[in-house]
Amino acid sequence: IMQKTLILHVNLAKSSAANSGHIVTLCPSSNGAECAGSWTQGSMLFIDKNANRRVDPEDRILRIRRQDISHGKLEWRAFGRRQYLQFNPIGYLLHQNGNFTYCDNSGDPTLTRQFVVNSVGRVRIALDSDGDDIREDSRGRAIRCS
């Protein structure tokens, strides 16, 4: 459920930026009101007219994802270690791309999930291409949890 919700939010961020003509920010949010906390705790998607990663009076919250991960950890790894995604009015990410990786608390590598968001905002889900029940990253290596 978490992976589908986040993919929907990434796609909604891309289309909302294009439709509104403004920057749209997707960030971790533990309280649904500000960019703070970890991706595991939840996230927030909003029109961010001045791109400051804060919900100002002229901004509009589009979606909030409450914590739906109690049995693992979700991380966003991106260029520059930025813990947010921002889409410009043509639907491209601003100076970043990266991946969301889910790691189950059990440490079972068959439960690891990952999806990559490229610089034009397209999502690619990591697959198990060699049949060992462990998904591989973009370089063909088994996804590992830290």
PDB file of C-alpha atoms in Angstrom:
ATOM      1  CA  ILE A   1       0.000   0.000   0.000  1.00  0.00           C
ATOM      2  CA  MET A   2       2.788   2.431   0.953  1.00  0.00           C
ATOM      3  CA  GLN A   3       4.573   1.994  -2.393  1.00  0.00           C
ATOM      4  CA  LYS A   4       1.385   2.526  -4.394  1.00  0.00           C
ATOM      5  CA  THR A   5       0.486   5.608  -2.341  1.00  0.00           C
ATOM      6  CA  LEU A   6       3.911   7.169  -2.815  1.00  0.00           C
ATOM      7  CA  ILE A   7       3.931   6.455  -6.544  1.00  0.00           C
ATOM      8  CA  LEU A   8       0.504   8.095  -6.770  1.00  0.00           C
ATOM      9  CA  HIS A   9       1.832  11.100  -4.850  1.00  0.00           C
ATOM     10  CA  VAL A  10       4.868  11.427  -7.137  1.00  0.00           C
ATOM     11  CA  ASN A  11       2.622  11.278 -10.205  1.00  0.00           C
ATOM     12  CA  LEU A  12       0.169  13.749  -8.646  1.00  0.00           C
ATOM     13  CA  ALA A  13       3.033  16.123  -7.802  1.00  0.00           C
ATOM     14  CA  LYS A  14       4.232  16.047 -11.400  1.00  0.00           C
ATOM     15  CA  SER A  15       0.775  16.673 -12.879  1.00  0.00           C
ATOM     16  CA  SER A  16      -0.163  19.275 -10.238  1.00  0.00           C
ATOM     17  CA  ALA A  17       2.970  21.279 -10.982  1.00  0.00           C
ATOM     18  CA  ALA A  18       2.153  21.266 -14.689  1.00  0.00           C
ATOM     19  CA  ASN A  19      -1.535  22.091 -14.136  1.00  0.00           C
ATOM     20  CA  SER A  20      -0.981  24.832 -11.546  1.00  0.00           C
ATOM     21  CA  GLY A  21       2.072  26.435 -13.129  1.00  0.00           C
ATOM     22  CA  HIS A  22       3.813  26.401  -9.723  1.00  0.00           C
ATOM     23  CA  ILE A  23       6.443  24.403  -7.877  1.00  0.00           C
ATOM     24  CA  VAL A  24       4.987  21.387  -6.047  1.00  0.00           C
ATOM     25  CA  THR A  25       6.826  19.904  -3.073  1.00  0.00           C
ATOM     26  CA  LEU A  26       6.640  16.340  -1.718  1.00  0.00           C
ATOM     27  CA  CYS A  27       8.372  15.983   1.637  1.00  0.00           C
ATOM     28  CA  PRO A  28       8.433  13.806   4.746  1.00  0.00           C
ATOM     29  CA  SER A  29       5.978  15.032   7.368  1.00  0.00           C
ATOM     30  CA  SER A  30       5.229  13.536  10.750  1.00  0.00           C
ATOM     31  CA  ASN A  31       2.358  15.954  11.433  1.00  0.00           C
ATOM     32  CA  GLY A  32       0.854  16.744   8.012  1.00  0.00           C
ATOM     33  CA  ALA A  33       1.529  20.452   8.468  1.00  0.00           C
ATOM     34  CA  GLU A  34       5.258  20.920   7.843  1.00  0.00           C
ATOM     35  CA  CYS A  35       8.235  19.234   6.214  1.00  0.00           C
ATOM     36  CA  ALA A  36       9.753  17.473   9.210  1.00  0.00           C
ATOM     37  CA  GLY A  37      10.361  13.960  10.411  1.00  0.00           C
ATOM     38  CA  SER A  38      11.084  10.861   8.370  1.00  0.00           C
ATOM     39  CA  TRP A  39       9.428   9.351   5.296  1.00  0.00           C
ATOM     40  CA  THR A  40       8.460   6.399   7.504  1.00  0.00           C
ATOM     41  CA  GLN A  41       6.298   8.738   9.615  1.00  0.00           C
ATOM     42  CA  GLY A  42       4.356  10.138   6.664  1.00  0.00           C
ATOM     43  CA  SER A  43       4.546  12.690   3.879  1.00  0.00           C
ATOM     44  CA  MET A  44       2.912  15.828   2.578  1.00  0.00           C
ATOM     45  CA  LEU A  45       2.330  17.091  -0.971  1.00  0.00           C
ATOM     46  CA  PHE A  46       1.589  20.772  -1.573  1.00  0.00           C
ATOM     47  CA  ILE A  47       1.686  23.620  -4.069  1.00  0.00           C
ATOM     48  CA  ASP A  48       4.740  25.597  -2.955  1.00  0.00           C
ATOM     49  CA  LYS A  49       4.508  28.891  -4.848  1.00  0.00           C
ATOM     50  CA  ASN A  50       7.803  30.299  -3.547  1.00  0.00           C
ATOM     51  CA  ALA A  51       9.574  26.876  -3.373  1.00  0.00           C
ATOM     52  CA  ASN A  52      10.605  27.361   0.256  1.00  0.00           C
ATOM     53  CA  ARG A  53       9.399  23.886   1.360  1.00  0.00           C
ATOM     54  CA  ARG A  54       6.996  25.465   3.874  1.00  0.00           C
ATOM     55  CA  VAL A  55       3.230  25.686   3.655  1.00  0.00           C
ATOM     56  CA  ASP A  56       2.623  29.429   3.490  1.00  0.00           C
ATOM     57  CA  PRO A  57      -0.854  31.043   3.424  1.00  0.00           C
ATOM     58  CA  GLU A  58      -0.820  31.223  -0.402  1.00  0.00           C
ATOM     59  CA  ASP A  59       0.112  27.526  -0.734  1.00  0.00           C
ATOM     60  CA  ARG A  60      -2.295  24.607  -0.833  1.00  0.00           C
ATOM     61  CA  ILE A  61      -1.882  21.124   0.651  1.00  0.00           C
ATOM     62  CA  LEU A  62      -2.883  18.517  -1.935  1.00  0.00           C
ATOM     63  CA  ARG A  63      -2.341  15.243  -0.063  1.00  0.00           C
ATOM     64  CA  ILE A  64      -1.140  13.961   3.279  1.00  0.00           C
ATOM     65  CA  ARG A  65       0.094  10.404   3.847  1.00  0.00           C
ATOM     66  CA  ARG A  66      -0.110   9.405   7.478  1.00  0.00           C
ATOM     67  CA  GLN A  67       2.188   6.754   8.876  1.00  0.00           C
ATOM     68  CA  ASP A  68       1.331   3.479   7.215  1.00  0.00           C
ATOM     69  CA  ILE A  69       4.634   1.781   7.949  1.00  0.00           C
ATOM     70  CA  SER A  70       4.963   0.196  11.358  1.00  0.00           C
ATOM     71  CA  HIS A  71       7.025  -2.825  10.377  1.00  0.00           C
ATOM     72  CA  GLY A  72       9.862  -1.230   8.444  1.00  0.00           C
ATOM     73  CA  LYS A  73      11.709   1.873   7.322  1.00  0.00           C
ATOM     74  CA  LEU A  74      11.272   4.053   4.244  1.00  0.00           C
ATOM     75  CA  GLU A  75      14.106   6.218   2.933  1.00  0.00           C
ATOM     76  CA  TRP A  76      14.565   8.649   0.048  1.00  0.00           C
ATOM     77  CA  ARG A  77      18.080   8.729  -1.361  1.00  0.00           C
ATOM     78  CA  ALA A  78      18.779  11.567  -3.750  1.00  0.00           C
ATOM     79  CA  PHE A  79      21.437  13.793  -5.247  1.00  0.00           C
ATOM     80  CA  GLY A  80      22.660  16.246  -2.633  1.00  0.00           C
ATOM     81  CA  ARG A  81      21.006  14.227   0.173  1.00  0.00           C
ATOM     82  CA  ARG A  82      17.899  16.400  -0.156  1.00  0.00           C
ATOM     83  CA  GLN A  83      14.980  14.922   1.769  1.00  0.00           C
ATOM     84  CA  TYR A  84      12.270  16.315  -0.484  1.00  0.00           C
ATOM     85  CA  LEU A  85      11.184  16.302  -4.107  1.00  0.00           C
ATOM     86  CA  GLN A  86      10.201  19.474  -5.939  1.00  0.00           C
ATOM     87  CA  PHE A  87       8.581  19.498  -9.364  1.00  0.00           C
ATOM     88  CA  ASN A  88       8.709  22.531 -11.636  1.00  0.00           C
ATOM     89  CA  PRO A  89       5.794  23.758 -13.795  1.00  0.00           C
ATOM     90  CA  ILE A  90       6.781  21.472 -16.681  1.00  0.00           C
ATOM     91  CA  GLY A  91       6.706  18.442 -14.360  1.00  0.00           C
ATOM     92  CA  TYR A  92      10.449  17.841 -13.996  1.00  0.00           C
ATOM     93  CA  LEU A  93      12.263  17.415 -10.706  1.00  0.00           C
ATOM     94  CA  LEU A  94      14.354  20.384  -9.627  1.00  0.00           C
ATOM     95  CA  HIS A  95      18.015  19.350  -9.619  1.00  0.00           C
ATOM     96  CA  GLN A  96      17.515  15.873  -8.248  1.00  0.00           C
ATOM     97  CA  ASN A  97      16.548  12.322  -8.854  1.00  0.00           C
ATOM     98  CA  GLY A  98      16.714   9.369  -6.534  1.00  0.00           C
ATOM     99  CA  ASN A  99      14.922   6.384  -5.092  1.00  0.00           C
ATOM    100  CA  PHE A 100      12.586   5.358  -2.325  1.00  0.00           C
ATOM    101  CA  THR A 101      13.657   2.167  -0.591  1.00  0.00           C
ATOM    102  CA  TYR A 102      11.537   0.230   1.891  1.00  0.00           C
ATOM    103  CA  CYS A 103      13.306  -2.141   4.287  1.00  0.00           C
ATOM    104  CA  ASP A 104      11.354  -4.528   6.499  1.00  0.00           C
ATOM    105  CA  ASN A 105      12.344  -4.694  10.175  1.00  0.00           C
ATOM    106  CA  SER A 106      12.785  -8.459   9.865  1.00  0.00           C
ATOM    107  CA  GLY A 107      15.808  -7.957   7.607  1.00  0.00           C
ATOM    108  CA  ASP A 108      14.305 -10.326   5.032  1.00  0.00           C
ATOM    109  CA  PRO A 109      15.745  -9.137   1.682  1.00  0.00           C
ATOM    110  CA  THR A 110      12.768 -10.584  -0.224  1.00  0.00           C
ATOM    111  CA  LEU A 111      10.565  -7.922   1.415  1.00  0.00           C
ATOM    112  CA  THR A 112      12.732  -5.002   0.269  1.00  0.00           C
ATOM    113  CA  ARG A 113      11.090  -2.684  -2.261  1.00  0.00           C
ATOM    114  CA  GLN A 114      12.431   0.206  -4.269  1.00  0.00           C
ATOM    115  CA  PHE A 115      11.268   2.639  -6.884  1.00  0.00           C
ATOM    116  CA  VAL A 116      13.334   5.180  -8.740  1.00  0.00           C
ATOM    117  CA  VAL A 117      12.215   8.669  -9.733  1.00  0.00           C
ATOM    118  CA  ASN A 118      14.276  10.076 -12.606  1.00  0.00           C
ATOM    119  CA  SER A 119      14.921  13.747 -13.334  1.00  0.00           C
ATOM    120  CA  VAL A 120      11.865  14.054 -15.606  1.00  0.00           C
ATOM    121  CA  GLY A 121       9.647  12.628 -12.867  1.00  0.00           C
ATOM    122  CA  ARG A 122       9.159   9.139 -14.280  1.00  0.00           C
ATOM    123  CA  VAL A 123       8.849   6.273 -11.825  1.00  0.00           C
ATOM    124  CA  ARG A 124      10.466   2.872 -12.344  1.00  0.00           C
ATOM    125  CA  ILE A 125       9.819   0.020  -9.924  1.00  0.00           C
ATOM    126  CA  ALA A 126      12.761  -2.236  -9.080  1.00  0.00           C
ATOM    127  CA  LEU A 127      12.146  -5.805 -10.227  1.00  0.00           C
ATOM    128  CA  ASP A 128      13.630  -9.211  -9.549  1.00  0.00           C
ATOM    129  CA  SER A 129      15.207  -9.950 -12.900  1.00  0.00           C
ATOM    130  CA  ASP A 130      17.322 -12.969 -11.926  1.00  0.00           C
ATOM    131  CA  GLY A 131      14.604 -15.002 -10.175  1.00  0.00           C
ATOM    132  CA  ASP A 132      16.175 -15.116  -6.693  1.00  0.00           C
ATOM    133  CA  ASP A 133      13.210 -13.267  -5.055  1.00  0.00           C
ATOM    134  CA  ILE A 134      15.397 -10.228  -4.325  1.00  0.00           C
ATOM    135  CA  ARG A 135      14.833  -7.054  -6.334  1.00  0.00           C
ATOM    136  CA  GLU A 136      17.761  -5.378  -8.065  1.00  0.00           C
ATOM    137  CA  ASP A 137      18.732  -1.724  -8.292  1.00  0.00           C
ATOM    138  CA  SER A 138      19.360   0.135 -11.555  1.00  0.00           C
ATOM    139  CA  ARG A 139      22.854  -1.396 -11.770  1.00  0.00           C
ATOM    140  CA  GLY A 140      21.555  -4.947 -11.442  1.00  0.00           C
ATOM    141  CA  ARG A 141      22.743  -5.382  -7.848  1.00  0.00           C
ATOM    142  CA  ALA A 142      20.528  -6.785  -5.098  1.00  0.00           C
ATOM    143  CA  ILE A 143      18.933  -3.931  -3.154  1.00  0.00           C
ATOM    144  CA  ARG A 144      20.467  -3.778   0.287  1.00  0.00           C
ATOM    145  CA  CYS A 145      19.187  -2.145   3.413  1.00  0.00           C
ATOM    146  CA  SER A 146      21.528  -0.186   5.660  1.00  0.00           C
TER     147      SER A 146
END
